[in-house]
Tab-separated table of C-alpha atoms and ligand atoms in Angstrom:
chain	number	residue	atom	x	y	z
A	21	UNK	CA	-11.459	9.861	-2.768
A	22	UNK	CA	-11.463	6.712	-0.662
A	23	UNK	CA	-12.145	3.065	-1.420
A	24	UNK	CA	-12.989	-0.208	0.258
A	25	UNK	CA	-11.084	-3.147	-1.175
A	26	UNK	CA	-12.381	-6.662	-0.630
A	27	UNK	CA	-10.188	-9.642	-1.513
A	28	UNK	CA	-11.678	-13.068	-2.174
A	29	UNK	CA	-10.233	-16.379	-1.016
A	30	UNK	CA	-8.092	-17.119	-4.070
A	31	UNK	CA	-6.553	-13.630	-3.774
A	32	UNK	CA	-5.276	-14.587	-0.300
A	33	UNK	CA	-4.648	-18.301	-0.772
A	34	UNK	CA	-0.872	-18.268	-0.157
A	35	UNK	CA	2.122	-16.014	0.490
A	36	UNK	CA	2.531	-15.196	-3.217
A	37	UNK	CA	-1.074	-13.945	-3.380
A	38	UNK	CA	-0.616	-11.949	-0.143
A	39	UNK	CA	2.291	-10.110	-1.802
A	40	UNK	CA	0.075	-9.161	-4.751
A	41	UNK	CA	-2.563	-7.908	-2.338
A	42	UNK	CA	0.056	-5.841	-0.497
A	43	UNK	CA	1.177	-4.196	-3.753
A	44	UNK	CA	-2.407	-3.481	-4.792
A	45	UNK	CA	-3.326	-1.870	-1.454
A	46	UNK	CA	-0.112	0.123	-1.136
A	47	UNK	CA	-0.119	1.361	-4.735
A	48	UNK	CA	-3.187	3.530	-4.105
A	49	UNK	CA	-3.542	5.625	-0.914
A	50	UNK	CA	-7.289	5.793	-1.547
A	51	UNK	CA	-7.573	2.111	-0.596
A	52	UNK	CA	-8.258	2.760	3.064
A	53	UNK	CA	-10.365	-0.160	4.300
A	54	UNK	CA	-9.514	-3.761	3.459
A	55	UNK	CA	-11.972	-6.665	3.793
A	56	UNK	CA	-10.402	-10.138	3.438
A	57	UNK	CA	-11.967	-13.576	2.930
A	58	UNK	CA	-10.404	-16.693	4.413
A	59	UNK	CA	-7.613	-18.333	2.373
A	60	UNK	CA	-9.238	-20.083	-0.584
A	61	UNK	CA	-8.090	-22.679	-3.085
A	62	UNK	CA	-4.451	-22.580	-4.267
A	63	UNK	CA	-5.147	-25.066	-7.053
A	64	UNK	CA	-8.181	-26.812	-8.519
A	65	UNK	CA	-8.625	-29.648	-6.003
A	66	UNK	CA	-7.428	-27.719	-2.969
A	67	UNK	CA	-9.795	-27.182	-0.009
A	68	UNK	CA	-10.825	-23.715	1.164
A	69	UNK	CA	-10.003	-22.913	4.780
A	70	UNK	CA	-13.698	-22.249	5.479
A	71	UNK	CA	-14.544	-25.779	4.306
A	72	UNK	CA	-11.772	-27.191	6.511
A	73	UNK	CA	-13.201	-25.288	9.476
A	74	UNK	CA	-16.663	-26.755	8.936
A	75	UNK	CA	-15.069	-30.169	8.567
A	76	UNK	CA	-13.028	-29.841	11.770
A	77	UNK	CA	-15.993	-28.607	13.758
A	78	UNK	CA	-18.259	-31.422	12.572
A	79	UNK	CA	-15.621	-34.170	12.845
A	80	UNK	CA	-16.864	-37.462	14.271
A	81	UNK	CA	-13.920	-38.013	16.563
A	82	UNK	CA	-11.538	-35.775	18.451
A	83	UNK	CA	-8.622	-37.318	16.565
A	84	UNK	CA	-10.179	-36.353	13.227
A	85	UNK	CA	-10.816	-32.857	14.502
A	86	UNK	CA	-7.191	-32.430	15.524
A	87	UNK	CA	-6.021	-33.709	12.166
A	88	UNK	CA	-8.071	-31.189	10.190
A	89	UNK	CA	-7.160	-28.499	12.687
A	90	UNK	CA	-3.486	-29.171	11.967
A	91	UNK	CA	-4.150	-28.714	8.231
A	92	UNK	CA	-5.732	-25.330	8.902
A	93	UNK	CA	-2.843	-24.237	11.081
A	94	UNK	CA	-0.394	-25.272	8.393
A	95	UNK	CA	-2.147	-23.066	5.818
A	96	UNK	CA	-1.573	-20.009	7.993
A	97	UNK	CA	1.947	-21.012	9.036
A	98	UNK	CA	2.895	-21.396	5.366
A	99	UNK	CA	1.689	-17.891	4.621
A	100	UNK	CA	3.461	-16.358	7.634
A	101	UNK	CA	6.731	-18.121	6.811
A	102	UNK	CA	6.417	-17.409	3.099
A	103	UNK	CA	6.168	-13.714	3.898
A	104	UNK	CA	9.034	-13.913	6.419
A	105	UNK	CA	6.936	-12.259	9.108
A	106	UNK	CA	7.771	-12.162	12.793
A	107	UNK	CA	4.166	-12.934	13.704
A	108	UNK	CA	2.345	-15.784	15.381
A	109	UNK	CA	-1.261	-16.953	15.562
A	110	UNK	CA	-0.434	-19.690	18.112
A	111	UNK	CA	-2.410	-18.075	20.918
A	112	UNK	CA	-5.494	-17.716	18.704
A	113	UNK	CA	-5.221	-21.332	17.634
A	114	UNK	CA	-5.031	-22.416	21.266
A	115	UNK	CA	-8.236	-20.511	22.102
A	116	UNK	CA	-9.917	-21.902	18.985
A	117	UNK	CA	-8.952	-25.471	19.805
A	118	UNK	CA	-10.637	-25.206	23.204
A	119	UNK	CA	-13.707	-23.529	21.710
A	120	UNK	CA	-13.993	-26.268	19.101
A	121	UNK	CA	-13.720	-28.956	21.784
A	122	UNK	CA	-16.462	-27.191	23.727
A	123	UNK	CA	-18.590	-27.024	20.561
A	124	UNK	CA	-19.304	-23.330	20.981
A	125	UNK	CA	-21.041	-22.985	17.626
A	126	UNK	CA	-20.680	-23.787	13.940
A	127	UNK	CA	-20.882	-20.148	12.878
A	128	UNK	CA	-18.067	-19.288	15.245
A	129	UNK	CA	-16.005	-22.114	13.731
A	130	UNK	CA	-16.687	-21.011	10.146
A	131	UNK	CA	-15.794	-17.403	10.894
A	132	UNK	CA	-12.285	-18.153	12.142
A	133	UNK	CA	-10.778	-18.237	8.633
A	134	UNK	CA	-11.651	-14.590	8.064
A	135	UNK	CA	-10.747	-13.657	11.633
A	136	UNK	CA	-7.235	-15.118	11.442
A	137	UNK	CA	-6.644	-13.915	7.908
A	138	UNK	CA	-7.749	-10.426	8.911
A	139	UNK	CA	-5.329	-10.328	11.828
A	140	UNK	CA	-2.500	-11.559	9.649
A	141	UNK	CA	-3.231	-9.166	6.799
A	142	UNK	CA	-3.558	-6.209	9.193
A	143	UNK	CA	-0.131	-6.971	10.627
A	144	UNK	CA	1.390	-7.377	7.161
A	145	UNK	CA	-0.075	-4.096	5.890
A	146	UNK	CA	0.532	-2.203	9.138
A	147	UNK	CA	-3.191	-1.402	9.368
A	148	UNK	CA	-5.445	-1.505	12.420
A	149	UNK	CA	-7.434	-4.743	12.859
A	150	UNK	CA	-11.131	-4.265	13.598
A	151	UNK	CA	-12.864	-7.448	14.737
A	152	UNK	CA	-16.110	-7.699	12.745
A	153	UNK	CA	-17.892	-9.007	15.849
A	154	UNK	CA	-17.706	-5.518	17.358
A	155	UNK	CA	-19.075	-3.599	14.383
A	156	UNK	CA	-21.300	-5.829	12.271
A	157	UNK	CA	-24.564	-7.250	13.621
A	158	UNK	CA	-26.566	-9.997	11.957
A	159	UNK	CA	-30.023	-11.370	12.743
A	160	UNK	CA	-30.826	-15.062	12.996
A	161	UNK	CA	-31.896	-15.155	9.312
A	162	UNK	CA	-28.481	-13.907	8.191
A	163	UNK	CA	-29.499	-10.322	7.347
A	164	UNK	CA	-27.473	-7.479	8.775
A	165	UNK	CA	-29.061	-5.299	11.443
A	166	UNK	CA	-29.030	-1.905	9.774
A	167	UNK	CA	-29.388	0.418	12.749
A	168	UNK	CA	-27.081	-1.412	15.163
A	169	UNK	CA	-24.406	-1.884	12.497
A	170	UNK	CA	-24.682	1.742	11.414
A	171	UNK	CA	-24.179	2.962	14.973
A	172	UNK	CA	-21.133	0.859	15.765
A	173	UNK	CA	-19.427	0.691	12.388
A	174	UNK	CA	-19.751	4.382	11.525
A	175	UNK	CA	-18.300	5.414	14.874
A	176	UNK	CA	-15.411	2.977	14.631
A	177	UNK	CA	-14.470	3.794	11.042
A	178	UNK	CA	-14.469	7.507	11.820
A	179	UNK	CA	-11.760	6.901	14.408
A	180	UNK	CA	-9.288	5.095	12.112
A	181	UNK	CA	-7.427	6.028	8.961
A	182	UNK	CA	-6.709	2.574	7.604
A	183	UNK	CA	-8.124	-0.717	8.795
A	184	UNK	CA	-8.654	-4.383	8.006
A	185	UNK	CA	-12.159	-5.675	8.782
A	186	UNK	CA	-12.583	-9.418	8.190
A	187	UNK	CA	-15.473	-10.466	5.964
A	188	UNK	CA	-18.285	-13.004	6.348
A	189	UNK	CA	-19.181	-12.677	10.047
A	190	UNK	CA	-20.418	-10.422	12.804
A	191	UNK	CA	-22.268	-10.833	16.091
A	192	UNK	CA	-25.834	-11.984	16.524
A	193	UNK	CA	-27.973	-8.925	17.167
A	194	UNK	CA	-29.291	-10.253	20.481
A	195	UNK	CA	-27.646	-10.120	23.876
A	196	UNK	CA	-25.816	-13.429	23.474
A	197	UNK	CA	-22.848	-11.881	21.685
A	198	UNK	CA	-22.495	-15.097	19.681
A	199	UNK	CA	-20.732	-15.094	16.337
A	200	UNK	CA	-23.029	-15.271	13.302
A	201	UNK	CA	-22.009	-15.660	9.656
A	202	UNK	CA	-23.686	-14.550	6.444
A	203	UNK	CA	-24.400	-17.252	3.875
A	204	UNK	CA	-21.417	-18.612	1.919
A	205	UNK	CA	-19.495	-16.024	-0.046
A	206	UNK	CA	-20.654	-13.425	2.464
A	207	UNK	CA	-17.422	-11.418	2.584
A	208	UNK	CA	-18.846	-9.570	-0.430
A	209	UNK	CA	-21.654	-8.413	1.854
A	210	UNK	CA	-19.224	-7.196	4.511
A	211	UNK	CA	-17.318	-5.223	1.854
A	212	UNK	CA	-20.517	-3.559	0.776
A	213	UNK	CA	-21.535	-2.670	4.343
A	214	UNK	CA	-18.097	-1.236	5.114
A	215	UNK	CA	-18.281	0.814	1.902
A	216	UNK	CA	-21.655	2.211	2.948
A	217	UNK	CA	-20.809	3.159	6.521
A	218	UNK	CA	-17.221	4.125	5.688
A	219	UNK	CA	-18.808	6.604	3.240
A	220	UNK	CA	-16.256	5.774	0.586
A	221	UNK	CA	-16.427	6.624	-3.114
A	222	UNK	CA	-15.925	3.136	-4.539
A	223	UNK	CA	-16.044	-0.523	-3.577
A	224	UNK	CA	-13.379	-2.611	-5.296
A	225	UNK	CA	-14.069	-6.328	-5.218
A	226	UNK	CA	-10.864	-8.204	-6.077
A	227	UNK	CA	-11.161	-11.761	-7.336
A	228	UNK	CA	-9.569	-14.147	-9.841
A	229	UNK	CA	-11.365	-13.042	-12.999
A	230	UNK	CA	-11.060	-9.734	-14.831
A	231	UNK	CA	-14.708	-8.872	-14.388
A	232	UNK	CA	-18.165	-10.070	-15.076
A	233	UNK	CA	-18.283	-12.172	-18.242
A	234	UNK	CA	-20.890	-11.605	-20.942
A	235	UNK	CA	-21.862	-15.258	-20.825
A	236	UNK	CA	-20.965	-18.459	-18.954
A	237	UNK	CA	-17.467	-19.517	-20.147
A	238	UNK	CA	-18.507	-23.162	-19.853
A	239	UNK	CA	-20.901	-22.546	-22.736
A	240	UNK	CA	-19.000	-20.007	-24.866
A	241	UNK	CA	-15.190	-20.142	-24.954
A	242	UNK	CA	-13.355	-16.994	-23.848
A	243	UNK	CA	-16.265	-14.572	-23.767
A	244	UNK	CA	-15.445	-10.886	-23.328
A	245	UNK	CA	-15.762	-9.029	-20.048
A	246	UNK	CA	-18.620	-6.581	-19.465
A	247	UNK	CA	-17.079	-3.114	-19.025
A	248	UNK	CA	-20.024	-1.387	-17.372
A	249	UNK	CA	-23.252	-2.869	-16.094
A	250	UNK	CA	-26.092	-1.299	-14.148
A	251	UNK	CA	-27.449	-2.749	-10.924
A	252	UNK	CA	-30.714	-3.471	-12.767
A	253	UNK	CA	-28.966	-5.460	-15.495
A	254	UNK	CA	-26.864	-7.306	-12.949
A	255	UNK	CA	-29.955	-8.321	-11.056
A	256	UNK	CA	-31.560	-9.737	-14.202
A	257	UNK	CA	-28.449	-11.757	-15.046
A	258	UNK	CA	-27.818	-12.899	-11.485
A	259	UNK	CA	-31.418	-14.017	-11.158
A	260	UNK	CA	-30.843	-16.216	-14.176
A	261	UNK	CA	-27.865	-17.891	-12.582
A	262	UNK	CA	-24.871	-15.723	-13.534
A	263	UNK	CA	-22.712	-15.266	-10.472
A	264	UNK	CA	-19.802	-13.123	-9.398
A	265	UNK	CA	-21.059	-11.384	-6.314
A	266	UNK	CA	-23.135	-12.484	-3.332
A	267	UNK	CA	-26.648	-11.245	-4.101
A	268	UNK	CA	-27.000	-9.413	-0.785
A	269	UNK	CA	-23.898	-7.362	-1.507
A	270	UNK	CA	-25.683	-5.077	-3.934
A	271	UNK	CA	-28.288	-3.532	-1.663
A	272	UNK	CA	-26.082	-1.564	0.815
A	273	UNK	CA	-24.023	0.236	-1.847
A	274	UNK	CA	-26.758	0.581	-4.446
A	275	UNK	CA	-28.755	2.823	-2.160
A	276	UNK	CA	-25.718	5.049	-1.615
A	277	UNK	CA	-24.754	5.407	-5.276
A	278	UNK	CA	-21.389	3.743	-4.600
A	279	UNK	CA	-20.109	1.889	-7.688
A	280	UNK	CA	-18.602	-1.596	-7.432
A	281	UNK	CA	-15.523	-2.371	-9.488
A	282	UNK	CA	-14.777	-6.088	-9.999
A	283	UNK	CA	-10.990	-6.438	-10.377
A	284	UNK	CA	-8.510	-9.261	-10.920
A	285	UNK	CA	-5.770	-9.659	-8.286
A	286	UNK	CA	-3.655	-11.556	-10.816
A	287	UNK	CA	-4.065	-8.834	-13.471
A	288	UNK	CA	-4.516	-5.557	-11.616
A	289	UNK	CA	-3.911	-3.600	-14.825
A	290	UNK	CA	-7.199	-4.879	-16.312
A	291	UNK	CA	-10.015	-2.347	-15.860
A	292	UNK	CA	-12.508	-5.029	-14.733
A	293	UNK	CA	-16.250	-4.451	-14.604
A	294	UNK	CA	-17.904	-1.332	-13.205
A	295	UNK	CA	-21.314	-1.912	-11.612
A	296	UNK	CA	-23.217	1.360	-11.404
A	297	UNK	CA	-26.668	2.726	-10.706
A	298	UNK	CA	-26.953	4.406	-14.076
A	299	UNK	CA	-24.541	5.510	-16.768
A	300	UNK	CA	-24.162	7.585	-19.927
A	301	UNK	CA	-21.444	5.195	-21.111
A	302	UNK	CA	-22.753	3.714	-24.314
A	303	UNK	CA	-22.408	-0.052	-24.103
A	304	UNK	CA	-20.122	-1.395	-26.834
A	305	UNK	CA	-22.884	-3.818	-27.795
A	306	UNK	CA	-26.682	-3.489	-27.542
A	307	UNK	CA	-26.670	-6.593	-25.371
A	308	UNK	CA	-24.868	-6.432	-22.030
A	309	UNK	CA	-25.031	-10.100	-21.095
A	310	UNK	CA	-26.757	-13.437	-21.565
A	311	UNK	CA	-27.623	-15.924	-18.825
A	312	UNK	CA	-30.016	-18.770	-18.376
A	313	UNK	CA	-31.197	-21.730	-16.378
A	314	UNK	CA	-32.594	-25.144	-17.132
A	315	UNK	CA	-35.247	-27.018	-15.229
A	316	UNK	CA	-38.490	-25.076	-15.519
A	317	UNK	CA	-41.976	-26.536	-15.731
A	318	UNK	CA	-45.032	-25.024	-17.389
A	319	UNK	CA	-48.664	-25.305	-16.435
A	320	UNK	CA	-50.858	-24.316	-19.373
A	321	UNK	CA	-54.518	-23.737	-18.655
A	322	UNK	CA	-57.040	-23.494	-21.455
A	323	UNK	CA	-60.609	-22.326	-21.181
A	324	UNK	CA	-62.853	-20.862	-23.803
A	325	UNK	CA	-63.814	-17.240	-23.076
A	326	UNK	CA	-61.225	-17.079	-20.323
A	327	UNK	CA	-60.457	-13.482	-21.291
A	328	UNK	CA	-63.880	-12.249	-20.259
A	329	UNK	CA	-64.068	-14.125	-16.970
A	330	UNK	CA	-63.309	-11.585	-14.290
A	331	UNK	CA	-61.024	-12.815	-11.513
A	332	UNK	CA	-59.825	-15.838	-13.515
A	333	UNK	CA	-56.116	-15.028	-13.198
A	334	UNK	CA	-56.412	-14.243	-9.509
A	335	UNK	CA	-58.138	-17.534	-8.751
A	336	UNK	CA	-55.475	-19.496	-10.642
A	337	UNK	CA	-52.636	-17.700	-8.869
A	338	UNK	CA	-54.326	-18.232	-5.514
A	339	UNK	CA	-53.880	-21.989	-6.016
A	340	UNK	CA	-50.123	-21.536	-6.461
A	341	UNK	CA	-50.006	-19.307	-3.399
A	342	UNK	CA	-51.931	-21.889	-1.365
A	343	UNK	CA	-49.201	-24.413	-2.154
A	344	UNK	CA	-46.448	-21.925	-1.364
A	345	UNK	CA	-45.166	-21.844	-4.943
A	346	UNK	CA	-43.670	-18.777	-6.552
A	347	UNK	CA	-43.791	-18.485	-10.327
A	348	UNK	CA	-41.242	-17.002	-12.729
A	349	UNK	CA	-43.325	-15.915	-15.711
A	350	UNK	CA	-46.892	-15.894	-16.875
A	351	UNK	CA	-47.332	-15.569	-20.643
A	352	UNK	CA	-50.976	-15.565	-21.706
A	353	UNK	CA	-53.191	-15.703	-24.775
A	354	UNK	CA	-56.918	-15.040	-25.268
A	355	UNK	CA	-58.013	-18.417	-23.979
A	356	UNK	CA	-54.759	-19.707	-22.474
A	357	UNK	CA	-52.628	-18.830	-19.543
A	358	UNK	CA	-49.255	-20.430	-18.768
A	359	UNK	CA	-47.486	-20.400	-15.461
A	360	UNK	CA	-43.735	-21.024	-15.584
A	361	UNK	CA	-42.093	-22.255	-12.402
A	362	UNK	CA	-39.159	-24.195	-11.045
A	363	UNK	CA	-39.617	-27.937	-11.667
A	364	UNK	CA	-37.955	-29.018	-8.411
A	365	UNK	CA	-40.316	-26.895	-6.316
A	366	UNK	CA	-43.360	-27.989	-8.282
A	367	UNK	CA	-42.927	-31.697	-8.919
A	368	UNK	CA	-44.172	-32.993	-5.565
A	369	UNK	CA	-47.185	-30.718	-5.565
A	370	UNK	CA	-48.232	-30.973	-9.226
A	371	UNK	CA	-51.324	-33.139	-8.790
A	372	UNK	CA	-52.566	-31.026	-5.889
A	373	UNK	CA	-52.138	-27.907	-8.011
A	374	UNK	CA	-53.952	-29.456	-10.979
A	375	UNK	CA	-56.876	-30.440	-8.741
A	376	UNK	CA	-56.826	-26.986	-7.133
A	377	UNK	CA	-57.027	-25.242	-10.526
A	378	UNK	CA	-59.910	-27.484	-11.616
A	379	UNK	CA	-61.803	-26.560	-8.480
A	380	UNK	CA	-60.968	-22.869	-8.755
A	381	UNK	CA	-61.709	-22.118	-12.433
A	382	UNK	CA	-63.116	-25.258	-14.151
A	383	UNK	CA	-60.755	-25.109	-17.155
A	384	UNK	CA	-61.246	-27.058	-20.404
A	385	UNK	CA	-57.759	-28.543	-20.049
A	386	UNK	CA	-54.521	-28.330	-18.110
A	387	UNK	CA	-51.246	-29.426	-19.705
A	388	UNK	CA	-48.015	-29.868	-17.753
A	389	UNK	CA	-44.586	-29.845	-19.387
A	390	UNK	CA	-41.263	-29.962	-17.686
A	391	UNK	CA	-38.267	-29.535	-19.910
A	392	UNK	CA	-38.092	-25.815	-20.361
A	393	UNK	CA	-34.915	-23.749	-20.157
A	394	UNK	CA	-35.082	-19.970	-19.857
A	395	UNK	CA	-32.539	-17.611	-21.370
A	396	UNK	CA	-32.370	-13.929	-20.497
A	397	UNK	CA	-30.889	-11.544	-23.032
A	398	UNK	CA	-30.169	-8.419	-21.015
A	399	UNK	CA	-29.138	-4.939	-22.077
A	400	UNK	CA	-29.953	-1.331	-21.251
A	401	UNK	CA	-29.055	-0.602	-24.894
A	402	UNK	CA	-32.159	-2.461	-26.103
A	403	UNK	CA	-34.481	0.368	-25.197
A	404	UNK	CA	-33.091	2.650	-27.841
A	405	UNK	CA	-32.614	0.094	-30.604
A	406	UNK	CA	-34.958	-1.563	-33.012
A	407	UNK	CA	-34.814	-5.121	-34.251
A	408	UNK	CA	-33.118	-6.774	-31.273
A	409	UNK	CA	-35.857	-9.336	-30.770
A	410	UNK	CA	-35.848	-10.041	-34.501
A	411	UNK	CA	-32.109	-10.712	-34.414
A	412	UNK	CA	-32.460	-13.060	-31.430
A	413	UNK	CA	-35.263	-14.998	-33.091
A	414	UNK	CA	-33.486	-15.194	-36.453
A	415	UNK	CA	-30.313	-16.458	-34.793
A	416	UNK	CA	-32.314	-19.229	-33.125
A	417	UNK	CA	-34.307	-20.040	-36.264
A	418	UNK	CA	-31.065	-20.383	-38.244
A	419	UNK	CA	-29.963	-23.013	-35.735
A	420	UNK	CA	-33.361	-24.715	-36.087
A	421	UNK	CA	-34.200	-24.038	-32.455
A	422	UNK	CA	-37.890	-23.760	-31.670
A	423	UNK	CA	-38.876	-20.995	-29.242
A	424	UNK	CA	-41.482	-22.161	-26.744
A	425	UNK	CA	-41.970	-18.913	-24.884
A	426	UNK	CA	-41.145	-15.224	-25.207
A	427	UNK	CA	-41.414	-12.565	-22.526
A	428	UNK	CA	-40.111	-9.035	-22.683
A	429	UNK	CA	-39.905	-7.244	-19.362
A	430	UNK	CA	-41.760	-3.924	-19.469
A	431	UNK	CA	-38.546	-2.105	-18.537
A	432	UNK	CA	-37.227	-3.215	-21.959
A	433	UNK	CA	-34.095	-4.332	-20.171
A	434	UNK	CA	-34.444	-7.979	-21.076
A	435	UNK	CA	-35.991	-10.503	-23.407
A	436	UNK	CA	-36.666	-13.919	-21.913
A	437	UNK	CA	-36.810	-16.864	-24.242
A	438	UNK	CA	-37.918	-20.377	-23.357
A	439	UNK	CA	-36.471	-23.317	-25.289
A	440	UNK	CA	-36.343	-27.033	-24.604
A	441	UNK	CA	-33.570	-28.040	-22.192
A	442	UNK	CA	-31.651	-29.863	-24.933
A	443	UNK	CA	-31.288	-26.667	-26.963
A	444	UNK	CA	-30.140	-24.547	-24.046
A	445	UNK	CA	-26.402	-24.361	-24.790
A	446	UNK	CA	-26.845	-24.095	-28.576
A	447	UNK	CA	-29.360	-21.300	-28.134
A	448	UNK	CA	-27.005	-19.306	-25.926
A	449	UNK	CA	-24.151	-19.776	-28.386
A	450	UNK	CA	-26.359	-18.691	-31.283
A	451	UNK	CA	-27.399	-15.488	-29.507
A	452	UNK	CA	-23.823	-14.750	-28.430
A	453	UNK	CA	-22.517	-15.191	-31.971
A	454	UNK	CA	-25.209	-12.924	-33.364
A	455	UNK	CA	-24.349	-10.015	-31.086
A	456	UNK	CA	-20.699	-10.415	-30.133
A	457	UNK	CA	-18.848	-12.189	-32.922
A	458	UNK	CA	-18.281	-9.237	-35.178
B	3	LIG	N1	-14.968	-17.781	3.399
B	3	LIG	C1	-16.375	-17.736	3.211
B	3	LIG	C2	-16.774	-18.798	2.207
B	3	LIG	O1	-15.963	-19.591	1.772
B	3	LIG	C3	-16.870	-16.388	2.868
B	3	LIG	C4	-16.261	-15.738	1.644
B	3	LIG	O2	-15.261	-16.218	1.126
B	3	LIG	O3	-16.797	-14.729	1.195
B	3	LIG	O4	-17.921	-18.859	1.857
């Protein structure tokens, strides 16, 4: 067995956190490849090193740049001294200072937090340091170059037993050799890529929570942790705004059948959440998780005998396509069809779309509404159980919440409910209490 372990910014924010990381890595010989983020927040209003790097690079004056630069250096010096290491990053800082002055690129600047942290962690653990610029290749849109990365990373990982590979960055996949970063939070993606090409058995993603929570803790106090979730369920919840992992971190490991285990650096004894392709583990509840988002608009089109007019739906959707709008859901009745979409995307184009629909299908009426919130109730356990929808609707009815829309995905993995924005939090609490407060 072998594992990739990725540590997020809060797990490496200071010397105390580095010690925890050391113990975690050394307590299990299967933890062979380590992917660090840059040092994150030590306390609530602290600033992440990556944010400081962006700030230094974009400073208005050289004096301001040097001031922020000094703050960054201090973060690393504190860690080195706190660990009592005979190690220096002075030379790297000198190179960086010149590169910053020469404005060699914002991505390069942003990547330095992971680069320096990787070097430091490799020294501390006694592991080889592999610079991500030599093994991970990223295109200009921020997607990793599969074939080039496979070639370089596989070969390199085969030649080492243990290594630290910094997260978040790689090289542009052209001849420039420039540094390119993933989008923010991208160390998760690096961890996943290293897991794939390192051909390991598991990808442990260490953070500051004990797993993926059933529901947003800002809405429900102290919700439980999901023990096991499938990639499909995770996608449904993440799409609805629940976040633990960078969304692009799923794809590389999913296709290899490598499970992801979300773990808590501050409570390594907690089992965390297992994210798997499929499982025979019976979920402890029929519902795996609940997530939702506010801010949707609806376009309801009415036309008598719509159901028998061939091509009606296509012509309506063509209008949305013409205005480059993607829609979320499309509930329909005999003579009505509703398109649900993001209000922010839609608002500036609404009158054009209304005119476009009139031209395309000559409806009897078009009604626009804009205060819809969507809630996804997700669970692989729903397929085999009866009465789930009834329980959701009863819970909402008991709270006097009117349901404006219902949509059950054909995979029977989720039920989507639309309520008015003002009822959003109450609706989530009502559903949570129905299924989890037993
Ligand atoms: N340090 C980067 C960020 O703050 C990447 C990461 O932490 O995954 O976004």
